[in-house]
CSV table of C-alpha atoms and ligand atoms in Angstrom, one decimal:
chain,number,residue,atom,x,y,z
C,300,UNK,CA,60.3,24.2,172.3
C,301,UNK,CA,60.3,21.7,174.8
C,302,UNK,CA,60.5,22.1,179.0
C,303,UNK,CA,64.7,22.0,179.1
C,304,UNK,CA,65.1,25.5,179.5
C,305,UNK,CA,63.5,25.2,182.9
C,306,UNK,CA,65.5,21.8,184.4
C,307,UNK,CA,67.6,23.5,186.8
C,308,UNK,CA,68.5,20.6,189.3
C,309,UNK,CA,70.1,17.2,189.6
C,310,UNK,CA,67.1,15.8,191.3
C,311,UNK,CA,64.7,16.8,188.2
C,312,UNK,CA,67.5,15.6,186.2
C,313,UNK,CA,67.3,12.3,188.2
C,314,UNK,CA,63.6,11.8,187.8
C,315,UNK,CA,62.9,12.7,184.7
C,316,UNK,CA,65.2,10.4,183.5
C,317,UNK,CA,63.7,7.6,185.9
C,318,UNK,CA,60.3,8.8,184.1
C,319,UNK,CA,61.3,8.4,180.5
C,320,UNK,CA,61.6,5.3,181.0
C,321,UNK,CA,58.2,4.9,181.3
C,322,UNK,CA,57.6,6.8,178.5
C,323,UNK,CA,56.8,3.9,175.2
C,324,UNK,CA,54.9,1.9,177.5
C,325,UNK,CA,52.8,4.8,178.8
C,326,UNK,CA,52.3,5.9,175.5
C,327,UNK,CA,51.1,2.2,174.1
C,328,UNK,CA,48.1,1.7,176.5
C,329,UNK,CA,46.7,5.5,176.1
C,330,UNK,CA,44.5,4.1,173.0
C,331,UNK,CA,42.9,1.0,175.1
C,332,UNK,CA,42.6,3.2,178.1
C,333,UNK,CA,40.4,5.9,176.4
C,334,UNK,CA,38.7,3.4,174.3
C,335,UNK,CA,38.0,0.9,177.1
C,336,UNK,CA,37.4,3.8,179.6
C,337,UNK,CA,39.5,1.7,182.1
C,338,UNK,CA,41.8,3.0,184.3
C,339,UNK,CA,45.4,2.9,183.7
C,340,UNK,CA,46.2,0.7,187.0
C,341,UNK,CA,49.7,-0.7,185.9
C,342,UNK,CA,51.0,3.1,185.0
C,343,UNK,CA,49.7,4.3,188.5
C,344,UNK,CA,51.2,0.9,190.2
C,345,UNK,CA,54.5,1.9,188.1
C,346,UNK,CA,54.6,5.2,189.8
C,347,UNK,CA,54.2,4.2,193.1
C,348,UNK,CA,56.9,1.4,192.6
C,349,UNK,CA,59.5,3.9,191.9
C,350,UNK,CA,58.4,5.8,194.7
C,351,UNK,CA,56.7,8.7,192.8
C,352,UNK,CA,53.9,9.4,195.2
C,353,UNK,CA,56.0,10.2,197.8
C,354,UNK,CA,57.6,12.6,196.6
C,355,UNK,CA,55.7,15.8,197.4
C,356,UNK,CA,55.8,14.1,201.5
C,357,UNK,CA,58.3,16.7,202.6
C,358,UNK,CA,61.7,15.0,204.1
C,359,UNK,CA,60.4,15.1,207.9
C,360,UNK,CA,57.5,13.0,207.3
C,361,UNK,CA,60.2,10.6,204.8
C,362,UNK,CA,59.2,12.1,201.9
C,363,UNK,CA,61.1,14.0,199.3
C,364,UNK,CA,60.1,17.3,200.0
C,365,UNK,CA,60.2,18.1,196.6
C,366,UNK,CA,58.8,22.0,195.4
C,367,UNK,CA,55.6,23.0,193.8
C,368,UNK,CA,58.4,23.4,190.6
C,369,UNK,CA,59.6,19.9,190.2
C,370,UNK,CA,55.9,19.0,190.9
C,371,UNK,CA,55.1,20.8,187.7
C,372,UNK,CA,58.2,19.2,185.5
C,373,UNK,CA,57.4,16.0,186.5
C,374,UNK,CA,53.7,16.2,186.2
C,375,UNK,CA,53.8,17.2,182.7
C,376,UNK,CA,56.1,14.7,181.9
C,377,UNK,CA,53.8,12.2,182.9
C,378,UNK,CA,50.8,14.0,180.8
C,379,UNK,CA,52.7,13.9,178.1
C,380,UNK,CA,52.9,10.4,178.0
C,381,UNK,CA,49.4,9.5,178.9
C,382,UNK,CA,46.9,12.0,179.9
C,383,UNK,CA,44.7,9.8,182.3
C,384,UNK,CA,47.5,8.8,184.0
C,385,UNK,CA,49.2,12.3,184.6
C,386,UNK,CA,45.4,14.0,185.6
C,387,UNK,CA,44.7,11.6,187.8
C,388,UNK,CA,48.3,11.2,189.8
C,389,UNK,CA,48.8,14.6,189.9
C,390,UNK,CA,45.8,14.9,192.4
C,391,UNK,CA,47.6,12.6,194.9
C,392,UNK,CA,50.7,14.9,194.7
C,393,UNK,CA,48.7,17.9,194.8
C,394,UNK,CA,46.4,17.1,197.7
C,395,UNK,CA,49.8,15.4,199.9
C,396,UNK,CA,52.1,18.6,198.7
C,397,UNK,CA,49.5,21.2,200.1
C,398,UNK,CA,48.4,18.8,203.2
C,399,UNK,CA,51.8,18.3,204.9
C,400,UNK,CA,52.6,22.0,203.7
C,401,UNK,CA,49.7,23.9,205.1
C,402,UNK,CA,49.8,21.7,207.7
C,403,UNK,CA,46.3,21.4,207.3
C,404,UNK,CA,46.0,18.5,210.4
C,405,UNK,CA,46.7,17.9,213.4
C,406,UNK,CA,50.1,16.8,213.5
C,407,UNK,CA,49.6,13.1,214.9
C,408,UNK,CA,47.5,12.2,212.1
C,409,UNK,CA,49.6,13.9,209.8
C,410,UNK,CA,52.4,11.5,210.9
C,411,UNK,CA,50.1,8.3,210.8
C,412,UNK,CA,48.7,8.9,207.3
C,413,UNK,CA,52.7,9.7,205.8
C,414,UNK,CA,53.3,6.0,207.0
C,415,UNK,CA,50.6,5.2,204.7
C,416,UNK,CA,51.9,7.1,201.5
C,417,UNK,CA,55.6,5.5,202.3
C,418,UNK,CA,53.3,2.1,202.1
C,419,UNK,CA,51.9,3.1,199.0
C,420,UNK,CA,48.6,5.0,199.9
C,421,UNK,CA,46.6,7.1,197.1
C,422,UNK,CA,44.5,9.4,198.4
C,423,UNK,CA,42.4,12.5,196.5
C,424,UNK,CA,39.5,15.0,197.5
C,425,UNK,CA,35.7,13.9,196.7
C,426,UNK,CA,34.4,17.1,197.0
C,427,UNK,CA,32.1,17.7,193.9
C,428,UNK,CA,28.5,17.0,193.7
C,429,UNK,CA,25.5,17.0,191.0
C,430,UNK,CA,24.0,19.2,193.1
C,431,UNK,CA,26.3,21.8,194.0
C,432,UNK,CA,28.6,21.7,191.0
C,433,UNK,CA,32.1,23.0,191.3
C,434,UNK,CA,33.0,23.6,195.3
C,435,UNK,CA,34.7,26.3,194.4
C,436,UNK,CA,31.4,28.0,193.6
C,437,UNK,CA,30.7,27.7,197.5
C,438,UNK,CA,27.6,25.9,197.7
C,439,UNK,CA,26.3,23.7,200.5
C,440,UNK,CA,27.8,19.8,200.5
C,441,UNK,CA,24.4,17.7,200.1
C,442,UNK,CA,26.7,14.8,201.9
C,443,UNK,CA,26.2,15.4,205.5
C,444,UNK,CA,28.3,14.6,208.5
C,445,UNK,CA,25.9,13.3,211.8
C,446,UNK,CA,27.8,13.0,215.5
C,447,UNK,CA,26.6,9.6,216.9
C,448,UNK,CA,28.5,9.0,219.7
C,449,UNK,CA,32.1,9.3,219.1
C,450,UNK,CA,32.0,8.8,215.4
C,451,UNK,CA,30.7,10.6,212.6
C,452,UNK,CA,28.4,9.0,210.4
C,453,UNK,CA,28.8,10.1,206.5
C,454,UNK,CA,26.2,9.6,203.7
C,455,UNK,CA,25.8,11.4,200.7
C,456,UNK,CA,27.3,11.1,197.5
C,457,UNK,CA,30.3,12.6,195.6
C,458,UNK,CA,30.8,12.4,191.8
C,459,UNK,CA,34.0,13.0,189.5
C,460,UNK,CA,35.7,11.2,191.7
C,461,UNK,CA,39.1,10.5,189.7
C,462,UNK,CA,41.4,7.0,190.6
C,463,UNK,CA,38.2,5.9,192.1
C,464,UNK,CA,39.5,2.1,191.0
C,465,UNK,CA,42.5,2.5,193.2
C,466,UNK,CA,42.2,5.4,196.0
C,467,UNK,CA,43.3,3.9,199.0
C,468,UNK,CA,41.7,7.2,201.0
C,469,UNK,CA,39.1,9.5,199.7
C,470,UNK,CA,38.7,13.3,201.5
C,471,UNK,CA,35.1,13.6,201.6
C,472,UNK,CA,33.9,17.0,201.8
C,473,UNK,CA,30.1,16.7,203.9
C,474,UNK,CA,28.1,19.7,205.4
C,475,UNK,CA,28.4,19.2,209.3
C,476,UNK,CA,25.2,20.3,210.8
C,477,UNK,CA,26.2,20.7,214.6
C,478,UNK,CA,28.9,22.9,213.4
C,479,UNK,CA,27.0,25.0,210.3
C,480,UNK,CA,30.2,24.2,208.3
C,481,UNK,CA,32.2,22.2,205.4
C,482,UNK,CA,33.9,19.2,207.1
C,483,UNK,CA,36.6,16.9,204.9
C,484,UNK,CA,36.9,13.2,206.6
C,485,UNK,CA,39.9,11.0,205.6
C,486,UNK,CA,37.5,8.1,204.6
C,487,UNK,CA,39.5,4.4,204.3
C,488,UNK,CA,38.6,2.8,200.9
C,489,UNK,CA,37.4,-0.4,203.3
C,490,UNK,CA,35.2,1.7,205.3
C,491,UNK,CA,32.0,-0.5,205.7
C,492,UNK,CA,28.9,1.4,203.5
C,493,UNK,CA,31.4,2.8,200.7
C,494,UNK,CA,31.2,1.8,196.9
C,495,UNK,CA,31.8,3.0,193.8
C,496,UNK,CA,29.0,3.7,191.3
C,497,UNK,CA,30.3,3.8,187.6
C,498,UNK,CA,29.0,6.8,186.1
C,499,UNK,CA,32.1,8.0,184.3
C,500,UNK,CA,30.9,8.1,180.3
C,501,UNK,CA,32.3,11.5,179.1
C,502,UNK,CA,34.3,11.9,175.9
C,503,UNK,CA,37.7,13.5,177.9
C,504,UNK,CA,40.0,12.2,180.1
C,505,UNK,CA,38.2,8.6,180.1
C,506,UNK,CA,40.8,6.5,181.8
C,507,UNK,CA,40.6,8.7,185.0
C,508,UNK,CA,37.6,6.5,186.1
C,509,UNK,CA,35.9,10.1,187.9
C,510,UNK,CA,33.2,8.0,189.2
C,511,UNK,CA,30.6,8.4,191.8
C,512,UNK,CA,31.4,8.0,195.2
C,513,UNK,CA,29.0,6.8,197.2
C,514,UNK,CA,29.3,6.4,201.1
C,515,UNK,CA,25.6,5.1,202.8
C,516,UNK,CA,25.9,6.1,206.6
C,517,UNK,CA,29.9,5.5,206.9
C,518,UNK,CA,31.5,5.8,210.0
C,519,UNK,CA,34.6,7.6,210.8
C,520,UNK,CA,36.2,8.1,214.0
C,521,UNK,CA,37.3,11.9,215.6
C,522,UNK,CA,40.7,11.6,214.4
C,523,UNK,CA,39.7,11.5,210.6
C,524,UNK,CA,37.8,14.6,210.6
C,525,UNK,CA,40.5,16.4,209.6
C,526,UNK,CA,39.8,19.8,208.4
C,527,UNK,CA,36.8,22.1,209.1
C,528,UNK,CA,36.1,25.6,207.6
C,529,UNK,CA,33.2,27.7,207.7
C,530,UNK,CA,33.9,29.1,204.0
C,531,UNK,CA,34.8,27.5,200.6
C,532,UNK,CA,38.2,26.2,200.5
C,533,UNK,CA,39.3,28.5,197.1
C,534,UNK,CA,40.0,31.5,199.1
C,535,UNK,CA,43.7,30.0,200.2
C,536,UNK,CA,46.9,30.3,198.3
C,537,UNK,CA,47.5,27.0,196.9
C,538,UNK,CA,50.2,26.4,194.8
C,539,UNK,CA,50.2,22.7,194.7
C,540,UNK,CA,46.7,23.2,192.3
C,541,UNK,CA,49.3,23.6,189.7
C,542,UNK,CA,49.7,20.0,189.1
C,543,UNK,CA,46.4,20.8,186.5
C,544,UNK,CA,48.0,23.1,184.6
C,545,UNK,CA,51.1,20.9,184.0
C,546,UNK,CA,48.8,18.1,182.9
C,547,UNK,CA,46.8,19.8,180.1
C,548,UNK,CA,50.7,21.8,179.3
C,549,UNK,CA,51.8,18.1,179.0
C,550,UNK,CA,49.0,16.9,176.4
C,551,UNK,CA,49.7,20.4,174.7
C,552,UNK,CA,53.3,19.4,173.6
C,553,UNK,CA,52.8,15.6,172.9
C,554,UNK,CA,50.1,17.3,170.3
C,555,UNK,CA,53.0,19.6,169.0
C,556,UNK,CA,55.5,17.4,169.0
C,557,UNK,CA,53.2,14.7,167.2
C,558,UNK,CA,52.2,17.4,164.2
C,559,UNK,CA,55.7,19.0,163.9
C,560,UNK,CA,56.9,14.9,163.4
C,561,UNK,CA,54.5,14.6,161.2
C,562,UNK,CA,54.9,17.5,158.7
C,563,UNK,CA,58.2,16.9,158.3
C,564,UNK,CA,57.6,13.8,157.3
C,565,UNK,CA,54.6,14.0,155.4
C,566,UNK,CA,55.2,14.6,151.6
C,567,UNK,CA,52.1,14.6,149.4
C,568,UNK,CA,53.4,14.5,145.5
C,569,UNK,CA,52.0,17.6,144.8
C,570,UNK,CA,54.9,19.2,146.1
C,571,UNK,CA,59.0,18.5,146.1
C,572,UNK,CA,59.9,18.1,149.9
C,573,UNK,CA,57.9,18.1,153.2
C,574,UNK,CA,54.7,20.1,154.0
C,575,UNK,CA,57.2,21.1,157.2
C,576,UNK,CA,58.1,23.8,153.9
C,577,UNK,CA,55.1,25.2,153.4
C,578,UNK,CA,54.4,28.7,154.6
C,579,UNK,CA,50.8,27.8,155.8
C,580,UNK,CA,52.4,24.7,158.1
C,581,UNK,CA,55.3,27.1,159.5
C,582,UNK,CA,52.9,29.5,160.1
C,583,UNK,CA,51.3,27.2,162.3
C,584,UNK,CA,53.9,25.8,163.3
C,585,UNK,CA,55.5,29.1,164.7
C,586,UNK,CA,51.7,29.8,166.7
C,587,UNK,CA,52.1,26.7,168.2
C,588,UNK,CA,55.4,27.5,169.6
C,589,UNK,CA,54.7,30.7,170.8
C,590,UNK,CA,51.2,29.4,172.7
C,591,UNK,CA,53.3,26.8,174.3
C,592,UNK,CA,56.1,29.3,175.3
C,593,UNK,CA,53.8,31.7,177.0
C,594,UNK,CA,52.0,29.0,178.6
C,595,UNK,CA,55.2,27.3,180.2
C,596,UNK,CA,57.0,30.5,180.8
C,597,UNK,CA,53.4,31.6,182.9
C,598,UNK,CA,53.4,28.2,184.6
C,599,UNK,CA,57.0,27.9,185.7
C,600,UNK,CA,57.5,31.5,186.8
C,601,UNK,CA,54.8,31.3,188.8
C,602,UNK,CA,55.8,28.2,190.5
C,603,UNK,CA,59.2,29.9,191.2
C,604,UNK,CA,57.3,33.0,192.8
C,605,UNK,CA,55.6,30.3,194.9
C,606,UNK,CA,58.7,28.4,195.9
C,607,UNK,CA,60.1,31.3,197.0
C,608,UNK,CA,58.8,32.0,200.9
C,609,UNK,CA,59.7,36.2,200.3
C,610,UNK,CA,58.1,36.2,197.2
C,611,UNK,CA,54.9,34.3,197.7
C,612,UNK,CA,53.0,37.2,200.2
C,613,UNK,CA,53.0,39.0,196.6
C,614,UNK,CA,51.0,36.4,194.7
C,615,UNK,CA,48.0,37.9,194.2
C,616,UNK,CA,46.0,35.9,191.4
C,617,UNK,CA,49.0,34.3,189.8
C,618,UNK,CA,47.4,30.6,190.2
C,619,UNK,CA,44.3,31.0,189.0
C,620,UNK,CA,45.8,33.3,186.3
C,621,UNK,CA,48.3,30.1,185.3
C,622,UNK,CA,45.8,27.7,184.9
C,623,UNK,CA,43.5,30.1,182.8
C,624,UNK,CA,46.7,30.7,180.0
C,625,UNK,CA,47.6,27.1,180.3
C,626,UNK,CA,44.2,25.5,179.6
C,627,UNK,CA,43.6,28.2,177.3
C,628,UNK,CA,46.8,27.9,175.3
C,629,UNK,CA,46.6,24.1,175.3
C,630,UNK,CA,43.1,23.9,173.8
C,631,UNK,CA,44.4,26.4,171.0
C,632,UNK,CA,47.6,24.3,170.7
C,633,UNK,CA,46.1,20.7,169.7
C,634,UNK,CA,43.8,22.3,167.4
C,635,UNK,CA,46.2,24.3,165.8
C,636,UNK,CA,48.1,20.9,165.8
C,637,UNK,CA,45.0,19.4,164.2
C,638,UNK,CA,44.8,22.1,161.3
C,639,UNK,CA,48.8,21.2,160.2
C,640,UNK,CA,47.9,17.2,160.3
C,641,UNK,CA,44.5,17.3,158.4
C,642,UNK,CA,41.5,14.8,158.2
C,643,UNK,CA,44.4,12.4,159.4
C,644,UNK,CA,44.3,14.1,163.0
C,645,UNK,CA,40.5,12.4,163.1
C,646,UNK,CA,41.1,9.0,162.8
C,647,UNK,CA,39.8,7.0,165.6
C,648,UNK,CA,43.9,5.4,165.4
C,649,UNK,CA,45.6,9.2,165.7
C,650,UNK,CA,46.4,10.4,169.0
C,651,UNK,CA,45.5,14.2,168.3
C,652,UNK,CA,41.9,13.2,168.3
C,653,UNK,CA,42.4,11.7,171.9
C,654,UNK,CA,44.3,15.0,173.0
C,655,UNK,CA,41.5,16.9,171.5
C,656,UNK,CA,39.0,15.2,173.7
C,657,UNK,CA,41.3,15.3,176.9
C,658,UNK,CA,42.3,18.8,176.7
C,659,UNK,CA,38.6,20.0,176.9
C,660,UNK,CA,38.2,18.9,180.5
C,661,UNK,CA,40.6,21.5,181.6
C,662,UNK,CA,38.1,24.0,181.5
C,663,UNK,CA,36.0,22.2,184.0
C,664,UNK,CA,38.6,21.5,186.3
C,665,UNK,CA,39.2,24.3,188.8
C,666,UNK,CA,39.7,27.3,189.2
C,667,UNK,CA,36.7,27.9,186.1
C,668,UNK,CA,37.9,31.0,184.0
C,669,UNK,CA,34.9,33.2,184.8
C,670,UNK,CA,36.2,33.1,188.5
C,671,UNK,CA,39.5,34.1,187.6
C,672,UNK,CA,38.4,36.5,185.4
C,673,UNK,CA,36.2,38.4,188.1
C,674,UNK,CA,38.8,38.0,190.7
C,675,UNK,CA,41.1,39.5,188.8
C,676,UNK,CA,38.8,42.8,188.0
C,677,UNK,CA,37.5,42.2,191.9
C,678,UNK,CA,41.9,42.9,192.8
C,679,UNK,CA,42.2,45.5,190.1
C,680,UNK,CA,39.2,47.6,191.7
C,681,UNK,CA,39.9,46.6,195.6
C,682,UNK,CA,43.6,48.2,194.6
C,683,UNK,CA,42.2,51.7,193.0
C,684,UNK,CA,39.6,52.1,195.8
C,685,UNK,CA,42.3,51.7,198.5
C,686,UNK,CA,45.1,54.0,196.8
K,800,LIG,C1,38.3,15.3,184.3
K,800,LIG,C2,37.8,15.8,185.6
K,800,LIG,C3,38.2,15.3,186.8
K,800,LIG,C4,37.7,15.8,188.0
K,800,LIG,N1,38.2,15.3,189.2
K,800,LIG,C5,37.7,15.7,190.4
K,800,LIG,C6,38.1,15.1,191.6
K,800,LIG,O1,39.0,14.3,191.6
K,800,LIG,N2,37.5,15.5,192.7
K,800,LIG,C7,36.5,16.4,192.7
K,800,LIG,O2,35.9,16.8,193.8
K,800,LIG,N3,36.1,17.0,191.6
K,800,LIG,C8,36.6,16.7,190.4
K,800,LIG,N4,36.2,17.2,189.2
K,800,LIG,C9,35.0,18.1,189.3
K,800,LIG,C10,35.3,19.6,189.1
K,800,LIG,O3,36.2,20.1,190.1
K,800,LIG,C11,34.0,20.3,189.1
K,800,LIG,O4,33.3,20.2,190.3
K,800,LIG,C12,33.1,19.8,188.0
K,800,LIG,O5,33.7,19.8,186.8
K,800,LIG,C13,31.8,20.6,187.9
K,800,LIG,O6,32.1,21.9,187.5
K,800,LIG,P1,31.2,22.7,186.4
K,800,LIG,O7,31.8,24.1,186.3
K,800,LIG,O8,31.1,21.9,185.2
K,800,LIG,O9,29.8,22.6,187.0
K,800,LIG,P2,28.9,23.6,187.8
K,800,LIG,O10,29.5,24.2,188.9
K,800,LIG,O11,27.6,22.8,187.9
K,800,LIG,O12,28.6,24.7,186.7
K,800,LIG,C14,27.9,24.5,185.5
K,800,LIG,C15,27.7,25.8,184.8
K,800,LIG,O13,27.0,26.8,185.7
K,800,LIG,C16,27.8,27.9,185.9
K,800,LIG,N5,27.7,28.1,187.4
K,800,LIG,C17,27.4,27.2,188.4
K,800,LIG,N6,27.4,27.8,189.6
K,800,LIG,C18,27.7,29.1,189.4
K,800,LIG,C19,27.9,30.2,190.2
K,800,LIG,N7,27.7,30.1,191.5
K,800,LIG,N8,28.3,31.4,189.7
K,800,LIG,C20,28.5,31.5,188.4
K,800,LIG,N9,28.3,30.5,187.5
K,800,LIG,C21,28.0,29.3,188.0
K,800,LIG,C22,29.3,27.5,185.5
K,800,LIG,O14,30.0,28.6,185.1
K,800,LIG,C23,29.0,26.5,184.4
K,800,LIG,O15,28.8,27.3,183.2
K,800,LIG,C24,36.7,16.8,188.0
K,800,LIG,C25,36.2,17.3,186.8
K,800,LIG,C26,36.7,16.8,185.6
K,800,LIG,C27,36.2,17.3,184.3
């Protein structure tokens, strides 16, 4: 079971061969980068060498233009190889795919800022905070927003900010008062009164380097406050949020592939042949498969819905619905994974323990399950009462 049946393209051809080349040297610093917690800057520098990260800039802005689809493929290409790495690039694509599709700014500084990404810029949302939790929960940014002048003065601070080592922009979500609202300001990584504070010490997804953003009365001009809403920003169709699912989908197969390696090689003397077999390994074996099956199958058709401009209107709860099955599936698959490789799969040296760990996080990333559950009952009830 692999992602093949869904490669439809020469240009996914094309990069995914320009990606697995990356593949063994991804794969050799995973250990280090979750041990050390350090950020896998060379994997990330890689990317943007071979012009990955410009890739979701569509072709008028120089870009690639590429679809929420080959987002996906790619994305969980990368995962596969090293989790850290895929998580944390994939927010870069996401946040530039849905950016320069929504055409969320105003269109100068949409031009200005797709100079920067052909140069090499990294940019990601800061938008969580201790205080309010998820944003997608709606609650009030405690980073606020001042007018002094003509520039906005931003203090507050952000944490699980992922790349923080080597974000070139960060979209800072603050509570503008003047306007009662939720403002995001494009802030430059130089900007005078920013730092980091390293608080990243969780046991999943180490390497990302989420750390706390901190910005102590930072001043941005008009021009970066880009986007204003009066609402949370959960309630648009997004499809480029997909680049989550494809990460934990990617960690879910390296774990397969890595247990279905192993029991076919594995052969304990207590039986003639391979544990691969056994009718206790095939039967996991077989679950695997079919968790990893729905999960893709869920993922990509709904990417394909979304690519489609006279299918989308019909996406109801699709998204949210993909990244629920994904996550969900993926969890089941690396432990399922765990149960065919044994006490083996626990050793500090064996990367199923790391994939155990890594996959977890999923659940905290967004949309959260219980929302997805309740919105789908909230569509299911809205529908009946309207018939
Ligand atoms: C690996 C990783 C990378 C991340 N990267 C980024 C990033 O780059 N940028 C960024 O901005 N954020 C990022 N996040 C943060 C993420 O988007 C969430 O904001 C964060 O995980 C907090 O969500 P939570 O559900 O754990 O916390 P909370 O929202 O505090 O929720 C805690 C608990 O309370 C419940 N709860 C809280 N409020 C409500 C409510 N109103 N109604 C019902 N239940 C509620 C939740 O269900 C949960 O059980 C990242 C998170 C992780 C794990």
């Amino acid at each position: 079971m692999s992602k093949k049946l869904f490669i439809t393209t020469d240009t996914q051809r094309d990069w995914l061969q320009k990606l697995e080349k990356y593949e063994d040297t991804f794969k050799s610093y995973s250990k280090e980068v979750d041990e050390t917690a350090a950020f896998p800057k060379a994997n990330i520098q890689a990317l943007v060498d071979i012009g990955y990260t410009r890739l979701t800039l569509p072709k008028e802005y120089g870009g690639d233009g590429i679809r929420v689809t080959d987002m996906i493929l790619f994305q969980e290409t990368i995962a596969s190889f090293d989790s850290a790495t895929g998580l944390s690039i994939g927010w870069h694509q996401g946040v530039v795919g849905e950016l320069y599709e929504k055409i969320i700014w105003k269109e100068d500084k949409l031009r200005t800022f797709a100079n920067e990404i052909l140069n090499g810029a990294l940019v990601n949302r800061a938008a969580s905070e201790a205080q309010t939790g998820s944003p997608t929960r709606g609650g009030r940014p405690g980073t606020s927003a001042v007018k002094r002048g003509n520039k906005w003065i931003i203090s507050g601070q952000k944490n699980f900010t992922t790349m923080s080592p080597v974000l070139t922009h960060f979209l800072v979500s603050a509570w503008v008062e003047e306007k009662q609202g939720i403002g995001f300001f494009l802030v430059n990584r130089n900007s005078s009164g920013l730092s980091i504070k390293e608080t990243w010490d969780v046991i999943a997804m180490r390497g990302t380097e989420s750390h706390d953003l901190v910005l102590d009365r930072v001043e941005v001009t008009e021009e970066n406050f880009v986007e204003f809403s009066f609402g949370p920003r959960s309630s648009n169709i997004n499809g480029w949020i997909l680049h989550i699912p494809a990460c934990y989908l990617g960690i879910a197969q390296a774990a397969r592939d890595y247990a279905v390696k192993f029991a076919i090689e594995h052969s304990p003397n207590s039986i003639h042949g391979s544990i691969s077999q056994l009718p206790n390994v095939q039967r996991l074996i077989g679950q695997m498969d079919l968790e990893l099956m729905k999960a893709r199958h869920f993922l990509y058709s709904t990417a394909a819905a979304y690519d489609d401009l006279s299918r989308r209107p019909y996406i109801t709860n699709e998204l949210a619905a993909a990244k629920y099955i994904v996550t969900n599936s993926a969890i089941t698959i690396v432990d399922q994974a765990m149960r065919i490789v044994g006490a083996k799969s626990l050793q500090m040296s064996n990367p199923l323990q790391r994939y155990y760990r890594d996959v977890r996080a999923g659940l905290h990333n967004p949309p959260m399950d219980d929302m997805t559950i309740s919105k789908l009952a909230q569509t299911a009830i809205n529908e009946a009462e309207n018939q």
